[in-house]
Short mmCIF file of C-alpha atoms in Angstrom, two decimals:
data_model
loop_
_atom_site.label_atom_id
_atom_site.label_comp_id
_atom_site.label_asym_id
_atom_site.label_seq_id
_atom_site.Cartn_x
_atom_site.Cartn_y
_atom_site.Cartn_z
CA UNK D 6 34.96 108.91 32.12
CA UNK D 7 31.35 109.10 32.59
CA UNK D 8 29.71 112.77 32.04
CA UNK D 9 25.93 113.03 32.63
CA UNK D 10 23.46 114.59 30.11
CA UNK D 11 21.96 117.93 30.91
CA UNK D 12 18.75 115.89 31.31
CA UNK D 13 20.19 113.81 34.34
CA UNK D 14 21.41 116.88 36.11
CA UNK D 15 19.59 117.79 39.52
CA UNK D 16 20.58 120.43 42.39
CA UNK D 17 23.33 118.78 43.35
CA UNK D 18 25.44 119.38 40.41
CA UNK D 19 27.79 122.12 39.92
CA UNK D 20 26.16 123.61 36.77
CA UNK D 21 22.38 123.61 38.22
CA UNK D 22 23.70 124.87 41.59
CA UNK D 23 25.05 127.40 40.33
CA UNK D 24 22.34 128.94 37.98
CA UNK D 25 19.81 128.73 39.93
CA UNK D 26 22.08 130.63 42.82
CA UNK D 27 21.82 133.20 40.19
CA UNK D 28 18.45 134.00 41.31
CA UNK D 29 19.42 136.58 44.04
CA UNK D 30 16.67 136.12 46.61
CA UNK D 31 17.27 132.40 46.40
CA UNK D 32 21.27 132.51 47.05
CA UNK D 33 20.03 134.92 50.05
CA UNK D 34 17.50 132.81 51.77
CA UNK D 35 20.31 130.12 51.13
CA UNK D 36 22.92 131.34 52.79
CA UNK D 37 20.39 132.65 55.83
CA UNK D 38 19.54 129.16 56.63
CA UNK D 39 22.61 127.65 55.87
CA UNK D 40 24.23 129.80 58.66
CA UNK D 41 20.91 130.76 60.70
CA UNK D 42 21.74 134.62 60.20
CA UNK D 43 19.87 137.64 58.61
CA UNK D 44 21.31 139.58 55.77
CA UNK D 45 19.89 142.55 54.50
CA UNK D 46 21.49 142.43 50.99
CA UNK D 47 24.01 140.14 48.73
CA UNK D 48 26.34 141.60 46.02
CA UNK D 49 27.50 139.13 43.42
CA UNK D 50 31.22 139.84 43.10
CA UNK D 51 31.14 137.93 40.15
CA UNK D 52 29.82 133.72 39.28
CA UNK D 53 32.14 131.52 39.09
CA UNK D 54 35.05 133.89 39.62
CA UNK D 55 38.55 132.97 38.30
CA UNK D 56 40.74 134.15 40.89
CA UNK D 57 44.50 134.59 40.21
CA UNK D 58 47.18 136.25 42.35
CA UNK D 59 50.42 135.67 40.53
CA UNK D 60 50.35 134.79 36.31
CA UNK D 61 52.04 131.82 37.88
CA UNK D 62 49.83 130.29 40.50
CA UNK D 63 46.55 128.06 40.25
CA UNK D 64 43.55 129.58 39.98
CA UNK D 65 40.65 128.99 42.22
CA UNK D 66 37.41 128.69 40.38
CA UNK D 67 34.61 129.57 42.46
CA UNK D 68 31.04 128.43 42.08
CA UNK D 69 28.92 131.57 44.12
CA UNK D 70 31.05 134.81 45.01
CA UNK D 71 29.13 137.01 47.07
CA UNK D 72 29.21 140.15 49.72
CA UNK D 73 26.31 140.70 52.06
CA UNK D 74 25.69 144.56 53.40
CA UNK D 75 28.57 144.27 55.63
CA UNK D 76 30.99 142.96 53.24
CA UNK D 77 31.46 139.80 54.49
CA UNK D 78 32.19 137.39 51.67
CA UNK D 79 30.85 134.09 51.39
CA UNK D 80 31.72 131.43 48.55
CA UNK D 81 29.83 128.39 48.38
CA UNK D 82 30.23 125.10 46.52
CA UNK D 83 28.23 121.61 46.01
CA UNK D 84 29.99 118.39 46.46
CA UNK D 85 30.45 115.39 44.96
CA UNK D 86 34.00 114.37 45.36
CA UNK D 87 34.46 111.92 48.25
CA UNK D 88 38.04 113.09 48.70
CA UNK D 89 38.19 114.77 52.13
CA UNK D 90 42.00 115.39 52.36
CA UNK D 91 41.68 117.34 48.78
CA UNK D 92 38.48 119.42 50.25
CA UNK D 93 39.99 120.36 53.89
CA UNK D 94 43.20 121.44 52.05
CA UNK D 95 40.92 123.23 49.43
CA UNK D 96 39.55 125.21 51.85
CA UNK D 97 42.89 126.23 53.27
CA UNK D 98 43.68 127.42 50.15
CA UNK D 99 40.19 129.09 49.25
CA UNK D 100 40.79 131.13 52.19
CA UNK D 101 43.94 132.15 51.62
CA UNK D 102 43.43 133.20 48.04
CA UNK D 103 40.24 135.64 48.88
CA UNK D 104 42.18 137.15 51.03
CA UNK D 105 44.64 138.26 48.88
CA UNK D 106 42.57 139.29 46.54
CA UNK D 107 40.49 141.52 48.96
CA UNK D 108 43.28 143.74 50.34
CA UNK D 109 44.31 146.18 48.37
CA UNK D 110 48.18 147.16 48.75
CA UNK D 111 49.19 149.10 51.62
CA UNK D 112 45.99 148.72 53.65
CA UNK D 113 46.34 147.32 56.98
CA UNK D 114 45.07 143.58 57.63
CA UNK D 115 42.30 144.59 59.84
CA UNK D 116 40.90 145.73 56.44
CA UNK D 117 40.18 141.79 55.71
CA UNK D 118 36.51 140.84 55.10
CA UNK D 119 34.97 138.06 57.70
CA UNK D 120 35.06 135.22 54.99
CA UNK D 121 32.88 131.93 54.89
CA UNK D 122 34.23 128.80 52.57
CA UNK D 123 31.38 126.69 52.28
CA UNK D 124 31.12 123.22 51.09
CA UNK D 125 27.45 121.16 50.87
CA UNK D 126 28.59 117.80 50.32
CA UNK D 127 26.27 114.82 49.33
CA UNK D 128 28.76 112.26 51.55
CA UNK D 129 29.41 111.53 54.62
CA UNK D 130 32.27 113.49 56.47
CA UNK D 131 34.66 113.57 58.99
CA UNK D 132 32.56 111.21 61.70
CA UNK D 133 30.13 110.98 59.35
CA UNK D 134 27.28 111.00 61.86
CA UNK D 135 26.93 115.43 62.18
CA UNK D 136 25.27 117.53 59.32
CA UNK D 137 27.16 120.76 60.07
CA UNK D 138 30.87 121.23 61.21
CA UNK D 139 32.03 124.80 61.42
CA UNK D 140 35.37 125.23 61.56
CA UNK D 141 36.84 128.65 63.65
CA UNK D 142 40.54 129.40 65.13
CA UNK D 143 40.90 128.86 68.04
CA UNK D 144 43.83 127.97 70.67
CA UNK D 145 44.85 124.22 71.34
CA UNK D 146 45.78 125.33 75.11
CA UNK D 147 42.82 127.18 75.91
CA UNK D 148 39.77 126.83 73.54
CA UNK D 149 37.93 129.65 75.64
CA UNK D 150 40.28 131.94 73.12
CA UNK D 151 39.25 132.49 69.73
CA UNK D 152 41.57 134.25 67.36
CA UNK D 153 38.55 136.05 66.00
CA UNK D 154 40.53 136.49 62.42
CA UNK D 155 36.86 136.64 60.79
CA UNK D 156 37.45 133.40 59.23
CA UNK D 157 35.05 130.20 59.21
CA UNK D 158 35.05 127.40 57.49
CA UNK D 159 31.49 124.99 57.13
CA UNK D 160 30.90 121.51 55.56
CA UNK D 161 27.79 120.78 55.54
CA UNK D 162 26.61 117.11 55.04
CA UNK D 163 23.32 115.27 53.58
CA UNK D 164 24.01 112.21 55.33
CA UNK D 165 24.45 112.95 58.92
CA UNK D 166 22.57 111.05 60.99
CA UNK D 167 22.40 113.23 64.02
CA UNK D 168 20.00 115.47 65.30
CA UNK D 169 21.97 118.75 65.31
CA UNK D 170 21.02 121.82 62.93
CA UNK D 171 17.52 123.70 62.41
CA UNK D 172 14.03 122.11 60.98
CA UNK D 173 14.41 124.16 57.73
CA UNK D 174 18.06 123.37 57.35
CA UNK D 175 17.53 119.56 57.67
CA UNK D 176 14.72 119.97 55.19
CA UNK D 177 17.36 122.10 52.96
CA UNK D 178 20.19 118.90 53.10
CA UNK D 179 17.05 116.46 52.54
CA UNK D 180 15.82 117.90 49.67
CA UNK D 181 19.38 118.10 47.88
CA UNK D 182 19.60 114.42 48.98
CA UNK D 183 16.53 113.76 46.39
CA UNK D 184 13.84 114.74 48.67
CA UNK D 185 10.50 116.53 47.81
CA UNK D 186 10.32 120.58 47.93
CA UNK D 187 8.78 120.93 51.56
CA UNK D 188 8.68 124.42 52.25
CA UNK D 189 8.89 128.24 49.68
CA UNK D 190 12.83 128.28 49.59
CA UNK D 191 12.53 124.38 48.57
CA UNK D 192 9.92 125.11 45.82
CA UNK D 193 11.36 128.28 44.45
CA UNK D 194 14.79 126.54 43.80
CA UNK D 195 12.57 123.09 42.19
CA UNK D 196 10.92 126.09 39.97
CA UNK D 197 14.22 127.68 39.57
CA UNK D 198 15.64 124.05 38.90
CA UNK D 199 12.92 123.29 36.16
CA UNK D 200 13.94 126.77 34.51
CA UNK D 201 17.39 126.04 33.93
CA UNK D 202 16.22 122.09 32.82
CA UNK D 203 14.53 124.29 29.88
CA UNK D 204 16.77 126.86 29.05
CA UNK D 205 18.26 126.22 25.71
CA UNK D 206 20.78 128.33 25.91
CA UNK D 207 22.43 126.54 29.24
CA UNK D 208 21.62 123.06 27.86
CA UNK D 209 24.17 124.30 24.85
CA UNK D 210 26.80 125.97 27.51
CA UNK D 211 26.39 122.47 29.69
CA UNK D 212 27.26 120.50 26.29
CA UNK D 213 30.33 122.68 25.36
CA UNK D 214 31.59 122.56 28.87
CA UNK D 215 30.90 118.67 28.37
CA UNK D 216 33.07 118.53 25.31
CA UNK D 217 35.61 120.49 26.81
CA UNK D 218 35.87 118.08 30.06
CA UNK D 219 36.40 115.34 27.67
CA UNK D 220 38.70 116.18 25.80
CA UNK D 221 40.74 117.36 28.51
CA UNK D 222 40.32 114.07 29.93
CA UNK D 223 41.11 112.36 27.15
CA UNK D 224 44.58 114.45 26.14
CA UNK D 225 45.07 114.02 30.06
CA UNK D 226 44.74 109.88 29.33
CA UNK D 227 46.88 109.81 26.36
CA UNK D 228 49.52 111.81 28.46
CA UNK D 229 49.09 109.52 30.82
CA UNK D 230 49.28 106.48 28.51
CA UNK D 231 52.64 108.01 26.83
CA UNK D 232 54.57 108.43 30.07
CA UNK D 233 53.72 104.84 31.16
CA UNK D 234 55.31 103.67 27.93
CA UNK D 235 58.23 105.44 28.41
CA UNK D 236 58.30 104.15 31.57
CA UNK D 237 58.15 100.59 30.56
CA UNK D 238 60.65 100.87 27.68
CA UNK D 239 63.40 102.77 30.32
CA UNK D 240 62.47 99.58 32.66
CA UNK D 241 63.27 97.31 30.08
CA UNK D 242 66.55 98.71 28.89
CA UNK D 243 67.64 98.94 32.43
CA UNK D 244 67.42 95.24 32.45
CA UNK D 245 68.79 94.44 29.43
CA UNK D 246 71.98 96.73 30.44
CA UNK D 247 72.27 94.72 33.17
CA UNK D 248 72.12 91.59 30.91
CA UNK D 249 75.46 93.48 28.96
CA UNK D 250 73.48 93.61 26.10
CA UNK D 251 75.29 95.94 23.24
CA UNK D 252 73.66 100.11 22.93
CA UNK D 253 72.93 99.18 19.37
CA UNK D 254 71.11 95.54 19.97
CA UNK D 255 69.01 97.18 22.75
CA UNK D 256 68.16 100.66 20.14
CA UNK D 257 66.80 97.90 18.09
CA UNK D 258 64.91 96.24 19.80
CA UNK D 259 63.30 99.03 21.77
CA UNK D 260 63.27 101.49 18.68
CA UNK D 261 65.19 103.87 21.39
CA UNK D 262 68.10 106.12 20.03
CA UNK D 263 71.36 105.42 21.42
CA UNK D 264 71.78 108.30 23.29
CA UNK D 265 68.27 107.78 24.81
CA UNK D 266 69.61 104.86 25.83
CA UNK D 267 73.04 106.33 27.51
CA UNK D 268 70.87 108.74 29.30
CA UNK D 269 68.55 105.52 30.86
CA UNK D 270 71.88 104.18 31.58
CA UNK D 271 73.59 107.12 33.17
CA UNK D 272 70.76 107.88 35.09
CA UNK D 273 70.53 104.04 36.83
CA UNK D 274 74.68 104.18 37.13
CA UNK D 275 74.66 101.19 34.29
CA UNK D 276 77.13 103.17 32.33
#
């Protein structure tokens, strides 16, 4: 598993993204050009907000949680994974999730917030040839009807190829894609950017989150390593039952118990 030093980080990583979408006039002008609207205000709900509806459910992590004047709530996210199926089902769930944890019990659902999930990813998608594919509700029979549920969904891509969103907004996905700063929005966040590079206190949060990742990767490995020998030894004593080897020859030579080995054998009708 290869985890970058703070010093290799840029914009598009999670860590920078999200500090320097801290800056409130920055995550505003963002989100303005990302969706070619005007807000008049943004209320951080909370950074990287642990959401949880049930002590038994995942939680969704989000990277920016925020409400504009009219209390529509927007969460955004960089990238990297090239893992479409996981991302489209992601959102799904995003949605879902916000939600539930916007209406209160016993209000009515036309309570709900207009919600935007929105992922900036450094990859191709879908066709791979647009830079911006909003996704809305609408009816397979007659897409002249909208459900209008206040939901939308956006990816946003840095390698489209087409000529299809706004001058700023292309410079926005070029300069994410390792472009220079080409306009104010583009040099505040390269400012903002070289801030966070020089912070020592986030260079000491991005190393403990470092250790943390692996050594959850590694426990996750060893897991992983454990049940694959377990796995191999159940395979083997499967064929040596078939051989009519004895319960004790094959606890010998697999350092099994016996009864580990009656289960193996139950389990694959051998015994």
């Amino acid at each position: 598993m290869y985890i970058k030093s703070f010093d290799e980080l840029t914009f598009q990583d999670n860590f920078i993204f999200q500090k320097v979408m801290l800056k409130k006039h920055i995550c505003k002008a963002v989100l303005e050009r990302l969706l070619d609207i005007s807000i008049k205000d943004i209320v951080y709900i909370h950074e990287e907000k642990n959401l949880d509806v049930r002590w038994d459910s995942k939680s969704v992590r989000l990277d920016v949680f925020v409400n504009d004047d009219k209390g529509t709530v927007f969460n955004i996210e960089m990238q990297t994974s090239k893992d479409m199926e996981e991302l489209v089902k992601r959102t799904r769930f995003y949605q879902s999730i916000l939600d539930m944890y916007h209406i209160q019990k016993g209000q009515k659902y036309t309570t709900l917030n207009d919600s935007y999930v929105i992922f900036i990813c450094t990859f191709p998608v879908f066709t791979g040839n647009r830079h911006k594919y909003t996704f809305k509700n609408v009816c397979i029979e007659d897409h002249d009807i909208a459900l209008n549920d206040g939901a939308t969904k956006l990816f946003l891509s840095t390698k489209g190829t087409q000529n299809d969103v706004s001058k700023p907004l292309q410079a926005f996905l070029d300069y994410i894609d390792g472009q220079e700063a080409t306009d104010e929005l583009l040099r505040d966040i390269d400012d903002a950017v070289y801030e966070v590079k020089h912070c020592e206190a986030w260079k000491e949060e991005y190393s403990m989150l470092s250790m943390d990742h692996y050594k959850y990767w590694k426990e996750g490995m060893a897991e992983g390593i454990a049940e694959g020998l377990v796995q191999g030894k159940a395979e083997v004593v499967i064929q040596m039952l078939q051989e009519k080897l004895s319960l004790e020859m094959i606890a010998r030579l697999t350092k099994l118990t016996v009864e580990q080995i009656k289960e193996i054998g139950r389990a694959n009708a051998l015994l």
